[in-house]
Coordinates of C-alpha atoms and ligand atoms in Angstrom, one line a residue:
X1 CA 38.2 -7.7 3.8
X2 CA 36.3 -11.1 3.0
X3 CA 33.7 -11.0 1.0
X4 CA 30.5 -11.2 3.5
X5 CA 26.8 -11.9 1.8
X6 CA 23.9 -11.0 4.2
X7 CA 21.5 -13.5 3.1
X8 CA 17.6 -13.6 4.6
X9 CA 16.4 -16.2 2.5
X10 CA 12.4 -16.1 2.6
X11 CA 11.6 -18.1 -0.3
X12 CA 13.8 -21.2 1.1
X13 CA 11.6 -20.8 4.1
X14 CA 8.5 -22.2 1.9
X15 CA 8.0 -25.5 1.7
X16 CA 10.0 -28.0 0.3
X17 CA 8.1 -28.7 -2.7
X18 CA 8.4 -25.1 -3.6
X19 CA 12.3 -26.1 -5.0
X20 CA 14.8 -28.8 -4.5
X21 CA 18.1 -28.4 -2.7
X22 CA 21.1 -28.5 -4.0
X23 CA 24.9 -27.2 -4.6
X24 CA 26.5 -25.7 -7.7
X25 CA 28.4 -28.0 -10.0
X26 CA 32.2 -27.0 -9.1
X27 CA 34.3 -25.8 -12.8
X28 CA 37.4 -26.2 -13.6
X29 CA 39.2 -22.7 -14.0
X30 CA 36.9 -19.4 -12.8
X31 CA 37.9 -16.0 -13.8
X32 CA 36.3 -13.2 -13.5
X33 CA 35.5 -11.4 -16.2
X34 CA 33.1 -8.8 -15.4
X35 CA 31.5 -7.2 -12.0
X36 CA 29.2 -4.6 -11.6
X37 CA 30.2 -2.3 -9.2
X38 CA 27.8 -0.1 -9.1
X39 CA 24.8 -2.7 -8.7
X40 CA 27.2 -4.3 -5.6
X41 CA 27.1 -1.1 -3.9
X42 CA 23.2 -1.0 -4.5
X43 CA 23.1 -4.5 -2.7
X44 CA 25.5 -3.2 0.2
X45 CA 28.0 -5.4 -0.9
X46 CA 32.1 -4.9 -0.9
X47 CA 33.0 -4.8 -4.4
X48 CA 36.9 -5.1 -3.6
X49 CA 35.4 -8.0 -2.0
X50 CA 33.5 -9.6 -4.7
X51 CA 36.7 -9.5 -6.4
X52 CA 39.0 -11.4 -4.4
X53 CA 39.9 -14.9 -4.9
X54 CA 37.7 -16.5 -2.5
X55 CA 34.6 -14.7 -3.8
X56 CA 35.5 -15.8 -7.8
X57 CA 34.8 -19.0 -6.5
X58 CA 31.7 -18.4 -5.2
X59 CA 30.3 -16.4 -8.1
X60 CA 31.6 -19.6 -10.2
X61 CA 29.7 -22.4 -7.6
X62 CA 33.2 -23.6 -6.5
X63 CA 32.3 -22.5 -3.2
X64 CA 28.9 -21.7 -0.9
X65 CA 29.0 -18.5 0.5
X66 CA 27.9 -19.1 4.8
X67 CA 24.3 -17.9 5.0
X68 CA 23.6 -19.2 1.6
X69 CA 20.8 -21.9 0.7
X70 CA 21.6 -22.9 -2.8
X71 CA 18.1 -24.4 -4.5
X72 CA 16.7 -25.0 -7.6
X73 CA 13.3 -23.4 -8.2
X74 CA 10.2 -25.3 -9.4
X75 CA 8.2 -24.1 -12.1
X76 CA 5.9 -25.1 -14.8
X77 CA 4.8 -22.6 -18.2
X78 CA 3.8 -22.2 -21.6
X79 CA 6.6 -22.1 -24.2
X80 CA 5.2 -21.3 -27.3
X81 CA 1.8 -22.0 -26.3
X82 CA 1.7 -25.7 -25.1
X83 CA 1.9 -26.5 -21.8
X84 CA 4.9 -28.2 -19.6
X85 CA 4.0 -29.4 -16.4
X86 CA 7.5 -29.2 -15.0
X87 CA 10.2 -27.3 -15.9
X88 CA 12.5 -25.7 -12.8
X89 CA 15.8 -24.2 -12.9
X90 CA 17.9 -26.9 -15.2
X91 CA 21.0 -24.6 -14.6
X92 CA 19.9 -21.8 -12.5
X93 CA 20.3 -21.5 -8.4
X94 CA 19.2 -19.4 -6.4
X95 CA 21.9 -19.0 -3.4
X96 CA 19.5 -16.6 -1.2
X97 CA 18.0 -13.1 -0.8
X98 CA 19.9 -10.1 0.2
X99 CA 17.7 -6.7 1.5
X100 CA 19.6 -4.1 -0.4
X101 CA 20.7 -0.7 0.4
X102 CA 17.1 0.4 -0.2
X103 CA 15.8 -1.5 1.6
X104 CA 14.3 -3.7 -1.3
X105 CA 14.5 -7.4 -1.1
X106 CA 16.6 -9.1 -4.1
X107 CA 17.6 -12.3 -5.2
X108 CA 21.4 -13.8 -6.0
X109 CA 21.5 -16.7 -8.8
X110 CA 23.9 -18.4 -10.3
X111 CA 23.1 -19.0 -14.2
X112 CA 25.0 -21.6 -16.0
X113 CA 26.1 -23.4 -12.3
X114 CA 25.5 -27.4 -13.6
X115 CA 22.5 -29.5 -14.0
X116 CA 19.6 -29.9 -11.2
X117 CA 16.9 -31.9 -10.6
X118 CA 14.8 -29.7 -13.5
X119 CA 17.5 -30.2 -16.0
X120 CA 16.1 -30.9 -19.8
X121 CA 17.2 -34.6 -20.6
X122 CA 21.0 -35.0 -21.5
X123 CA 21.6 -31.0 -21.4
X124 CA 24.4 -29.6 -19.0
X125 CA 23.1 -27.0 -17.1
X126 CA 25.9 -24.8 -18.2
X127 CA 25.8 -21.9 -20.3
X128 CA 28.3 -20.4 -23.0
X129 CA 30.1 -17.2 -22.4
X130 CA 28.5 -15.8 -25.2
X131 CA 25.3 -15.6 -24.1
X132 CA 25.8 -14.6 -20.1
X133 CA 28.0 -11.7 -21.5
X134 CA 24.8 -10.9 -23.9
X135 CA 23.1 -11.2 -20.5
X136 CA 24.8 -8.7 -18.8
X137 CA 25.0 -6.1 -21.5
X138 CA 21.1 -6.3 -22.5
X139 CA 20.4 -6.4 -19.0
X140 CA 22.4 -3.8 -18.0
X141 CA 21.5 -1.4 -21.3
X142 CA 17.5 -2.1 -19.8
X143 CA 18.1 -0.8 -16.6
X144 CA 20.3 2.8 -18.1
X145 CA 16.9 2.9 -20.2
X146 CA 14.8 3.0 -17.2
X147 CA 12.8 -0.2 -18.0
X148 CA 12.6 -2.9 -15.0
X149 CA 14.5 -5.8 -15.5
X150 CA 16.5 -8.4 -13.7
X151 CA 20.1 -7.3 -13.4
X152 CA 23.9 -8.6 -13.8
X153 CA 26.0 -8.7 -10.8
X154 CA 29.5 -10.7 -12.2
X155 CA 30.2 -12.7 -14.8
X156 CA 32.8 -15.3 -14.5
X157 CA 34.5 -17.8 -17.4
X158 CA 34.6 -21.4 -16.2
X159 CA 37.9 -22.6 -18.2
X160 CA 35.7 -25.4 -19.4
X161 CA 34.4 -25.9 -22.8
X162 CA 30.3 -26.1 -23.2
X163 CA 28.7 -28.0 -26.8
X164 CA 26.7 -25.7 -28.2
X165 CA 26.8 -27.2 -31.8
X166 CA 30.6 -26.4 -31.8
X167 CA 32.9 -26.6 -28.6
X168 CA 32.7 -22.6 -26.8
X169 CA 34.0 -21.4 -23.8
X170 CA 31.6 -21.5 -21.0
X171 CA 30.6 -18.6 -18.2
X172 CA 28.4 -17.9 -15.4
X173 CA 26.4 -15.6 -15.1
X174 CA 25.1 -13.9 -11.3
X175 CA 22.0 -12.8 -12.0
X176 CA 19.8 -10.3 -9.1
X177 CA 16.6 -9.6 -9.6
X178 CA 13.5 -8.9 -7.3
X179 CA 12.5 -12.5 -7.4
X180 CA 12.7 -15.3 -10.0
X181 CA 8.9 -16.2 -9.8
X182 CA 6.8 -16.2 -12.2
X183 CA 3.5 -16.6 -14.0
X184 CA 4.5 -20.2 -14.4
X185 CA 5.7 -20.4 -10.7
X186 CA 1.6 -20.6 -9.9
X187 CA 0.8 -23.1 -13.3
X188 CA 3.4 -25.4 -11.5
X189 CA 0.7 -25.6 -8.3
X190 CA -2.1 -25.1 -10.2
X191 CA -1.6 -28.2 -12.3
X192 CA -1.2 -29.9 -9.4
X193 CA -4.4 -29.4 -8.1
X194 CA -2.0 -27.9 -4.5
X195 CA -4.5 -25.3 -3.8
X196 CA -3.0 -24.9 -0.4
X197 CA 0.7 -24.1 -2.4
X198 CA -0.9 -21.8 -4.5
X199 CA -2.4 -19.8 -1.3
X200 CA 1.5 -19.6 0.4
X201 CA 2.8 -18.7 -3.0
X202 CA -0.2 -15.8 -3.1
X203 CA 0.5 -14.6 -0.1
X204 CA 4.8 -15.0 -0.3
X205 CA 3.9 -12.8 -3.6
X206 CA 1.4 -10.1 -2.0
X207 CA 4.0 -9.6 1.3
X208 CA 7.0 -9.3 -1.2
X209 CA 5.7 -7.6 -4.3
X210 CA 2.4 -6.1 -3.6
X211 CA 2.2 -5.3 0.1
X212 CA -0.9 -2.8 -1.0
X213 CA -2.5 -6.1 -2.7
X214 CA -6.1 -6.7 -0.8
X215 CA -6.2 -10.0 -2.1
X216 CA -5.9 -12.6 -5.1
X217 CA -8.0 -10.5 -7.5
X218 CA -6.0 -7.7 -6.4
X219 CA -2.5 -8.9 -7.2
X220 CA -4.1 -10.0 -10.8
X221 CA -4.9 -6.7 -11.1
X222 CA -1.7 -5.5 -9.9
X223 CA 0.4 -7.7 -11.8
X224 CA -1.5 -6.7 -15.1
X225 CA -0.6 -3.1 -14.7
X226 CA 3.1 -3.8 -14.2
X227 CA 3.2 -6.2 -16.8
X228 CA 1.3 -3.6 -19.3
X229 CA 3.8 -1.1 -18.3
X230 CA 6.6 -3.2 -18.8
X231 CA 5.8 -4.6 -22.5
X232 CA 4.9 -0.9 -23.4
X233 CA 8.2 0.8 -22.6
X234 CA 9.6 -2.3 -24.3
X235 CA 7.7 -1.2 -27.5
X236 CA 9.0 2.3 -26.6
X237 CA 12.7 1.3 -27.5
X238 CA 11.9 -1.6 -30.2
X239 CA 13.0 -4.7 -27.5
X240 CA 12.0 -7.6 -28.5
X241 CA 12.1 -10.4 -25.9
X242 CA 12.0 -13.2 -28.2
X243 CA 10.9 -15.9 -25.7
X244 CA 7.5 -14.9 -23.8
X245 CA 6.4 -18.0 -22.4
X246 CA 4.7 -18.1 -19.2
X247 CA 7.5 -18.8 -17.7
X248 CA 9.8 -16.0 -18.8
X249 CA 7.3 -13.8 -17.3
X250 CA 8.1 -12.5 -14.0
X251 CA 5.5 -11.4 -11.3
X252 CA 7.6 -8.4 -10.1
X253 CA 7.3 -7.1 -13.7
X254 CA 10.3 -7.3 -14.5
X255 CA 12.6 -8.3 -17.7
X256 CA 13.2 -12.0 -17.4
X257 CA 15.4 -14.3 -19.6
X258 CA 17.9 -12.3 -22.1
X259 CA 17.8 -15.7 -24.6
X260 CA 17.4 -14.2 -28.1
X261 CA 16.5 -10.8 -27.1
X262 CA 17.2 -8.1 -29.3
X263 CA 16.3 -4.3 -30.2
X264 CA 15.0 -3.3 -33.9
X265 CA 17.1 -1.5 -36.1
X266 CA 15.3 -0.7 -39.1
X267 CA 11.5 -0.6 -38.2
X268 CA 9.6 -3.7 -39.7
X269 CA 6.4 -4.2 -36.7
X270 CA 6.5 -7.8 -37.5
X271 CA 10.4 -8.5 -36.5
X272 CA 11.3 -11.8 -35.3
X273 CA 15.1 -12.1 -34.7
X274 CA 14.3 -15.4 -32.7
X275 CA 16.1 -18.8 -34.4
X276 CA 13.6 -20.7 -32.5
X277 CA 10.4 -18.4 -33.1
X278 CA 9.2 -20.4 -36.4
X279 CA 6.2 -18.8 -37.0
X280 CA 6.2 -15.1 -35.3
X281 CA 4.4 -15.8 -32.3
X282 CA 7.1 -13.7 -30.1
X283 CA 7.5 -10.9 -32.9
X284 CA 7.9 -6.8 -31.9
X285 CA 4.1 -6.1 -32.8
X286 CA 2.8 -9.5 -31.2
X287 CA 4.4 -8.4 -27.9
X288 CA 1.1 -6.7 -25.8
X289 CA -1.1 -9.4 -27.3
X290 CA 1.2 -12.5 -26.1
X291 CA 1.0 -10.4 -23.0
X292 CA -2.6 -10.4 -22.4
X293 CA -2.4 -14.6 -23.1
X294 CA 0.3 -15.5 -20.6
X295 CA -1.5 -12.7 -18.2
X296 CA -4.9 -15.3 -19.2
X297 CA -2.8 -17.7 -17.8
X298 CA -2.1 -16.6 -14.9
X299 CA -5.8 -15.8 -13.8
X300 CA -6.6 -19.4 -15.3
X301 CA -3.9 -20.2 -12.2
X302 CA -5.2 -18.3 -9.8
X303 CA -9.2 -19.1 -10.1
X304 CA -9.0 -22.0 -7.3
X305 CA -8.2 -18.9 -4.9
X306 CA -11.0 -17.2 -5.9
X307 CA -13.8 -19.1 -4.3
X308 CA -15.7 -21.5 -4.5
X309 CA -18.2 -20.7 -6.8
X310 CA -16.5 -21.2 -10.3
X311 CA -18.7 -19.1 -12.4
X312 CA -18.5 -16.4 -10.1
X313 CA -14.7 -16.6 -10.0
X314 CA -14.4 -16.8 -13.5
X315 CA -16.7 -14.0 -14.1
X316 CA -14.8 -11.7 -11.5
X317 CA -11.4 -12.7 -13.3
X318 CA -12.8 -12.2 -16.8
X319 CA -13.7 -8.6 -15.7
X320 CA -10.2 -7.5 -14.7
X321 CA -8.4 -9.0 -17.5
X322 CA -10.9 -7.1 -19.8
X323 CA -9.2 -3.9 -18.0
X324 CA -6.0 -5.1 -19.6
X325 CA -6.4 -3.5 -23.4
X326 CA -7.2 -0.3 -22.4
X327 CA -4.0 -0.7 -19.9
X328 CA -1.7 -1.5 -22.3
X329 CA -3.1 1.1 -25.1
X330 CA -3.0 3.6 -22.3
X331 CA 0.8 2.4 -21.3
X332 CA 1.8 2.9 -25.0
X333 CA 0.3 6.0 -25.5
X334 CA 2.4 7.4 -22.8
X335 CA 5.3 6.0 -23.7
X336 CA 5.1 7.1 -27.4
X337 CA 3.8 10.6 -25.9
X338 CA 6.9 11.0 -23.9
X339 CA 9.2 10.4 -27.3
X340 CA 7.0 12.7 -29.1
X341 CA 7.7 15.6 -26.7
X342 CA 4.5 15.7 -25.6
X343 CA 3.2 16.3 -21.6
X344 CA -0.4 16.1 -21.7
X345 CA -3.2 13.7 -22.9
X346 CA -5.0 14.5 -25.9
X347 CA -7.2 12.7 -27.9
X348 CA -5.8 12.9 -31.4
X349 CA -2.3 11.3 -29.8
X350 CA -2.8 8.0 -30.3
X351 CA -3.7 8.7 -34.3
X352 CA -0.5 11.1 -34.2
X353 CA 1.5 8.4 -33.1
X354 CA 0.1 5.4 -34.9
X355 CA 0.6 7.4 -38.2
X356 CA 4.4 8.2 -37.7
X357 CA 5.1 4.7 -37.0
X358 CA 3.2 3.4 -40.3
X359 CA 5.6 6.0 -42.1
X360 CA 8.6 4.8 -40.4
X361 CA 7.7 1.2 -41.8
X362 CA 7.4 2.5 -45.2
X363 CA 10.3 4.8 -45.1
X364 CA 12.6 2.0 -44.1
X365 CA 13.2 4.3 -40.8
X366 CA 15.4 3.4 -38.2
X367 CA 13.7 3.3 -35.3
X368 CA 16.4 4.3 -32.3
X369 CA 17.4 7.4 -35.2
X370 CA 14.5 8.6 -36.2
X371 CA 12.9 9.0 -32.7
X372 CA 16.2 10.7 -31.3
X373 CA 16.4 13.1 -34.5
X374 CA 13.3 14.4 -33.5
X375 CA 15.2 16.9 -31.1
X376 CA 17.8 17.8 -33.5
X377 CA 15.3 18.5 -36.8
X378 CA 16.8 15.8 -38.9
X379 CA 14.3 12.8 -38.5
X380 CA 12.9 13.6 -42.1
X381 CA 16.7 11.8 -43.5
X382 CA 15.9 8.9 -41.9
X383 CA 13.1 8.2 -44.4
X384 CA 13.5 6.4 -47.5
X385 CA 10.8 9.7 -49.3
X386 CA 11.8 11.9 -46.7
X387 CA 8.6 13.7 -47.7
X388 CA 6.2 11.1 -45.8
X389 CA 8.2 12.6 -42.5
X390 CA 7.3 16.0 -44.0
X391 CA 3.7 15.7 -43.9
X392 CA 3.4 14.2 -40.8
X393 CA 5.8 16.8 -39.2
X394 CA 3.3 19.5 -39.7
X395 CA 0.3 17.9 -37.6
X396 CA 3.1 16.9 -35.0
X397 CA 4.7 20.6 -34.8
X398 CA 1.0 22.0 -34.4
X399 CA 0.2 19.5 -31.8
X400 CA 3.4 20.5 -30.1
X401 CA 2.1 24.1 -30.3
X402 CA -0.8 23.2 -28.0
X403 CA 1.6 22.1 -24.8
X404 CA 1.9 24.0 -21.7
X405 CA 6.0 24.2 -22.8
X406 CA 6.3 24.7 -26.4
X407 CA 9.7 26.4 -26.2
X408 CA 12.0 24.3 -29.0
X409 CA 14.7 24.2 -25.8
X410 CA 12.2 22.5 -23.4
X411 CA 11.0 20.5 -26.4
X412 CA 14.6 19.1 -27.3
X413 CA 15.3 18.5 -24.0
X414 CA 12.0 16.3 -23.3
X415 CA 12.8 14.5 -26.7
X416 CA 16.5 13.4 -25.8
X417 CA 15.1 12.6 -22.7
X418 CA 12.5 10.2 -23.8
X419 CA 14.6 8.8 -27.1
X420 CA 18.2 6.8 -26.4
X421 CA 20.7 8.1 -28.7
X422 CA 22.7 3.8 -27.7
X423 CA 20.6 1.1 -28.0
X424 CA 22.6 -2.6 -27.9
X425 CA 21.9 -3.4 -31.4
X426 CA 22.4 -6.7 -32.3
X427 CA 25.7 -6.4 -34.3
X428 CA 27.6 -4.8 -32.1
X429 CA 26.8 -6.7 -29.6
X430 CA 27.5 -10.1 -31.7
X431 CA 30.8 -8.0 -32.9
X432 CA 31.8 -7.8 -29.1
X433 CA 30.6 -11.6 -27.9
X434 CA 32.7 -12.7 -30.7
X435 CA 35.3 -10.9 -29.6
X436 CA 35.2 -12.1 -26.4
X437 CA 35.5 -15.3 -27.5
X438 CA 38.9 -15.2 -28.9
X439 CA 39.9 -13.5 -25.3
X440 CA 39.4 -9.9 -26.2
X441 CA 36.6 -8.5 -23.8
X442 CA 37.4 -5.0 -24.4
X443 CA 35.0 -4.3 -27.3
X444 CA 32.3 -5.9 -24.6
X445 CA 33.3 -3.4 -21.7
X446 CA 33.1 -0.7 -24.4
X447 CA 29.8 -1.4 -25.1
X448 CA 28.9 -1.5 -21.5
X449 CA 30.2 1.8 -20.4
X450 CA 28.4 3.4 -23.5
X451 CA 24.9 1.8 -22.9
X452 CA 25.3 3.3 -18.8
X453 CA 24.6 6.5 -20.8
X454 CA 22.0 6.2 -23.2
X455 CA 20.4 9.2 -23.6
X456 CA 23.6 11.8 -23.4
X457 CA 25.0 12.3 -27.3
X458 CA 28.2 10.0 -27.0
X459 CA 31.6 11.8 -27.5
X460 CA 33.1 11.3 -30.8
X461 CA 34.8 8.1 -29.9
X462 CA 31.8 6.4 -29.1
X463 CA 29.9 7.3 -32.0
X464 CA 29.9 4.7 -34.5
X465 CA 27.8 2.8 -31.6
X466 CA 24.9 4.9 -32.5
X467 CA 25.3 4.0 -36.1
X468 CA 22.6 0.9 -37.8
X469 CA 24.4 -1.9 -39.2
X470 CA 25.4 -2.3 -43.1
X471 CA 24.1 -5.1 -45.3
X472 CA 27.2 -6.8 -44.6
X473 CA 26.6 -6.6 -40.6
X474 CA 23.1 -7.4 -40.1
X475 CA 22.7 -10.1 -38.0
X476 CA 19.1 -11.5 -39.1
X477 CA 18.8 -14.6 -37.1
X478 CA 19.4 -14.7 -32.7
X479 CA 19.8 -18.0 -30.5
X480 CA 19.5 -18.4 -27.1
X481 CA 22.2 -20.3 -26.4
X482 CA 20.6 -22.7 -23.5
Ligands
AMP1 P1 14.9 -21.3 -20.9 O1 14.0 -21.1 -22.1 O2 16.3 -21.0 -21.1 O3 14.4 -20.5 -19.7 O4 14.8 -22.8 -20.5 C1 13.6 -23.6 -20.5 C2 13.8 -24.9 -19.7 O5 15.0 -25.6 -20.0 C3 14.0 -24.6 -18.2 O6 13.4 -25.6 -17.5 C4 15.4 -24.5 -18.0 O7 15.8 -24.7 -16.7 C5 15.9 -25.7 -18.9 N1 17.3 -25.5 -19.4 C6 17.7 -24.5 -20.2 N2 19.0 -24.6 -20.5 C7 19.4 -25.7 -19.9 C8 20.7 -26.4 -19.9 N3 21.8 -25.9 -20.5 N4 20.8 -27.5 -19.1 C9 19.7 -28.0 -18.5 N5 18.5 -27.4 -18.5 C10 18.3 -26.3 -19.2
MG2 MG1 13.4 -19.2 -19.0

């Protein structure tokens, strides 16, 4: 059977200036390396389908699927804290919108399909295979962890070389997620002084994202709790993003951008894996607080919707963004609750909490270990002076003592239930992008199937996944290959 997409492409309906139309850049030799089945089912789409010859070329921008609209999004943001104007999609298009299976609207990019109008000066608008195969794994590990994110439909080798520093093998990457807007989606119209975009984009956003949103001040309000919950199950497994500028943060609250993304191994708050983070602004710890800066921003965006009396807008946006601390602390606290075992709000939690992480630090602990040794007893050999775990294992098992189930069955079962035994840590994944490279992709569909089950105990075979790396394999230093 062909392969047939049903596209219903609202955001092409906007107007023009919202994006600028265009095809993908045809490459030379497209094979597919990787689909996701499962996530093709999910968008009601034939996988046997997606698979046939005719569809590789459409997943590679050789061909234009009938019903899709192909356009490069316009968008401005933050990176690193000073402000571009215009950025856009430089190698990113959107072919259109499918309504999947639930019902749920979703969008179908191409990443790494040639340059566009938004394209940085003199880059390609391709991408290497390293880094849309990092893509898919991170992104697909996310969503097994239960944490929103964009998702990884196929990716596909080109059979043309990309200049990344040295000459690598280049890939594309089809990319779903709820939408691609973001906070710097509304900086784009805002810097314009194009009021009257801003209000379409509001309401496109509200209908799509926040039907229950009464209004502007609503869907800031909105947007801050998903955001909130988002960074805070982030903390919850030790992801670090790596690149939070406005314009890697997505309105749906969703992961967005898997450039140097990577998960902690040995717990140090103030990790930066980033080779383009110079000074730590994007670091684990700095996470909720970068937040509540590019959430700043997007209020700053918004305030021309809000009236016209200025003070009073900014007044009325300054109020709800001071609801964001508590948000996030509250978001963390659960999240950190949950891997503690524990069902019900108390007051000492936060304290509990805080103090097991400031032991992990100085124990040297690993963080995906120690938190999933919690339901087999053995967290305390995790710690350089296992004794600090000691100490603080009392208050914990006391606390524990106090829930309405304090059976150590329905205890271990919360705990590997809330604490990943397989994260993606960075070596293994660089272990299995390198392998890739040199035409072996199984250590990459290895990895794959393992992180589709994170929180079950892997059988034997699988088991060296769960283990940190050695001095040897540490990989210090990420890059986001763009
Ligand atoms: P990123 O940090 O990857 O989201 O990219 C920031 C900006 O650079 C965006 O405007 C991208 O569209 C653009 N960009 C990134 N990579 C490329 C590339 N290889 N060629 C052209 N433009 C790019
Ligand atoms: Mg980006």
């Amino acid at each position: 059977m062909p392969l047939e997409i049903p596209f219903d492409n609202s955001y092409a309906r906007l107007p023009e200036r919202f994006f600028v139309r265009q095809s993908p850049v045809p490459v030379k030799a497209p094979e597919l390396l990787l689909l996701n089945r499962g996530l093709a089912a999910e968008l009601g789409l034939d996988a046997d389908a997606l698979q046939t010859p005719d569809a590789v070329q459409i997943l590679a921008g050789n061909a234009v699927a009938a019903g899709s609209d192909p356009l490069a999004l316009a968008y401005a943001g933050h990176q690193f804290g000073g402000f571009s104007p215009v950025l856009g999609d430089g190698r990113a298009l959107l072919l259109g919108e499918v309504v999947d299976r639930q019902g749920k609207r979703r969008d179908i990019q191409l990443k790494g399909s040639g340059r566009t109008a938004f394209s940085r000066p003199g880059s390609d608008g391709r991408a290497p295979l390293g880094p849309v195969l990092r893509e898919f794994i991170v992104s697909e590990a996310m969503e097994a962890l239960g944490i929103p994110t964009t998702r990884s439909l196929a990716a596909v080798a080109t059979g043309e070389r990309v200049i990344r520093g040295q000459a690598e093998p280049g890939g594309v990457l089809t990319r779903i997620a709820a939408s691609h807007i973001r906070i710097g989606t509304f900086q784009y119209f805002a810097a314009r002084g194009d009021t009257e975009a801003l209000q379409i984009l509001t309401d496109h956003v509200i209908a799509r994202h926040f039907p229950e949103a009464s209004g502007t001040l609503d869907l800031l309000d909105a947007v801050i709790a998903r955001q909130a919950q988002l960074v805070a199950q982030w903390m919850g497994v030790g992801f670090i993003h790596g690149v939070m500028n406005t314009d890697n943060t997505s309105i749906s609250g969703e992961t967005i951008d898997f450039g140097p993304c990577a998960f902690i191994d040995t717990f140090v708050p103030n990790t930066v894996y980033s080779s383009i983070d110079h000074h730590g602004r994007y670091s684990y710890q700095n996470q909720p607080d970068i937040l509540a800066w590019n959430l700043a921003q997007f209020a700053t965006a918004l305030l021309p919707l809000m009236g016209a009396d200025r003070e009073a807008a900014i007044a009325s946006a300054q109020a709800t963004m001071e609801l964001y601390p508590d948000r996030v602390r509250g978001a963390w606290c659960d999240v950190f609750r949950r891997k503690l075992g524990l069902t019900r709000d108390e007051e000492g939690d936060e304290r509990l909490i805080g103090d097991l992480l400031s032991r992990m630090a100085a124990g040297q602990a690993d963080f995906t270990n120690t938190f999933r040794a919690l339901a087999t007893g053995n967290a305390r050999d995790h710690f350089v002076q296992p004794e600090s775990f000691d100490q603080w294992e009392e208050n914990w098992r006391s606390r524990l003592r106090r829930e309405p189930e304090p059976g150590a069955e329905a205890v271990a079962e919360r705990l590997r239930a809330a604490n990943p035994a397989i994260i993606p840590r960075n070596h293994r994944v660089e272990q299995a992008l390198s392998a890739a490279s040199d035409g072996d992709l199984a250590p990459t569909t290895r990895l794959i199937g393992a992180l589709s089950r994170p929180f079950e105990d892997p059988p034997a075979d699988l088991e060296d996944l769960t283990h940190p790396p050695t001095d040897d394999e540490r990989v210090y230093r990420t890059f986001c290959g763009t």
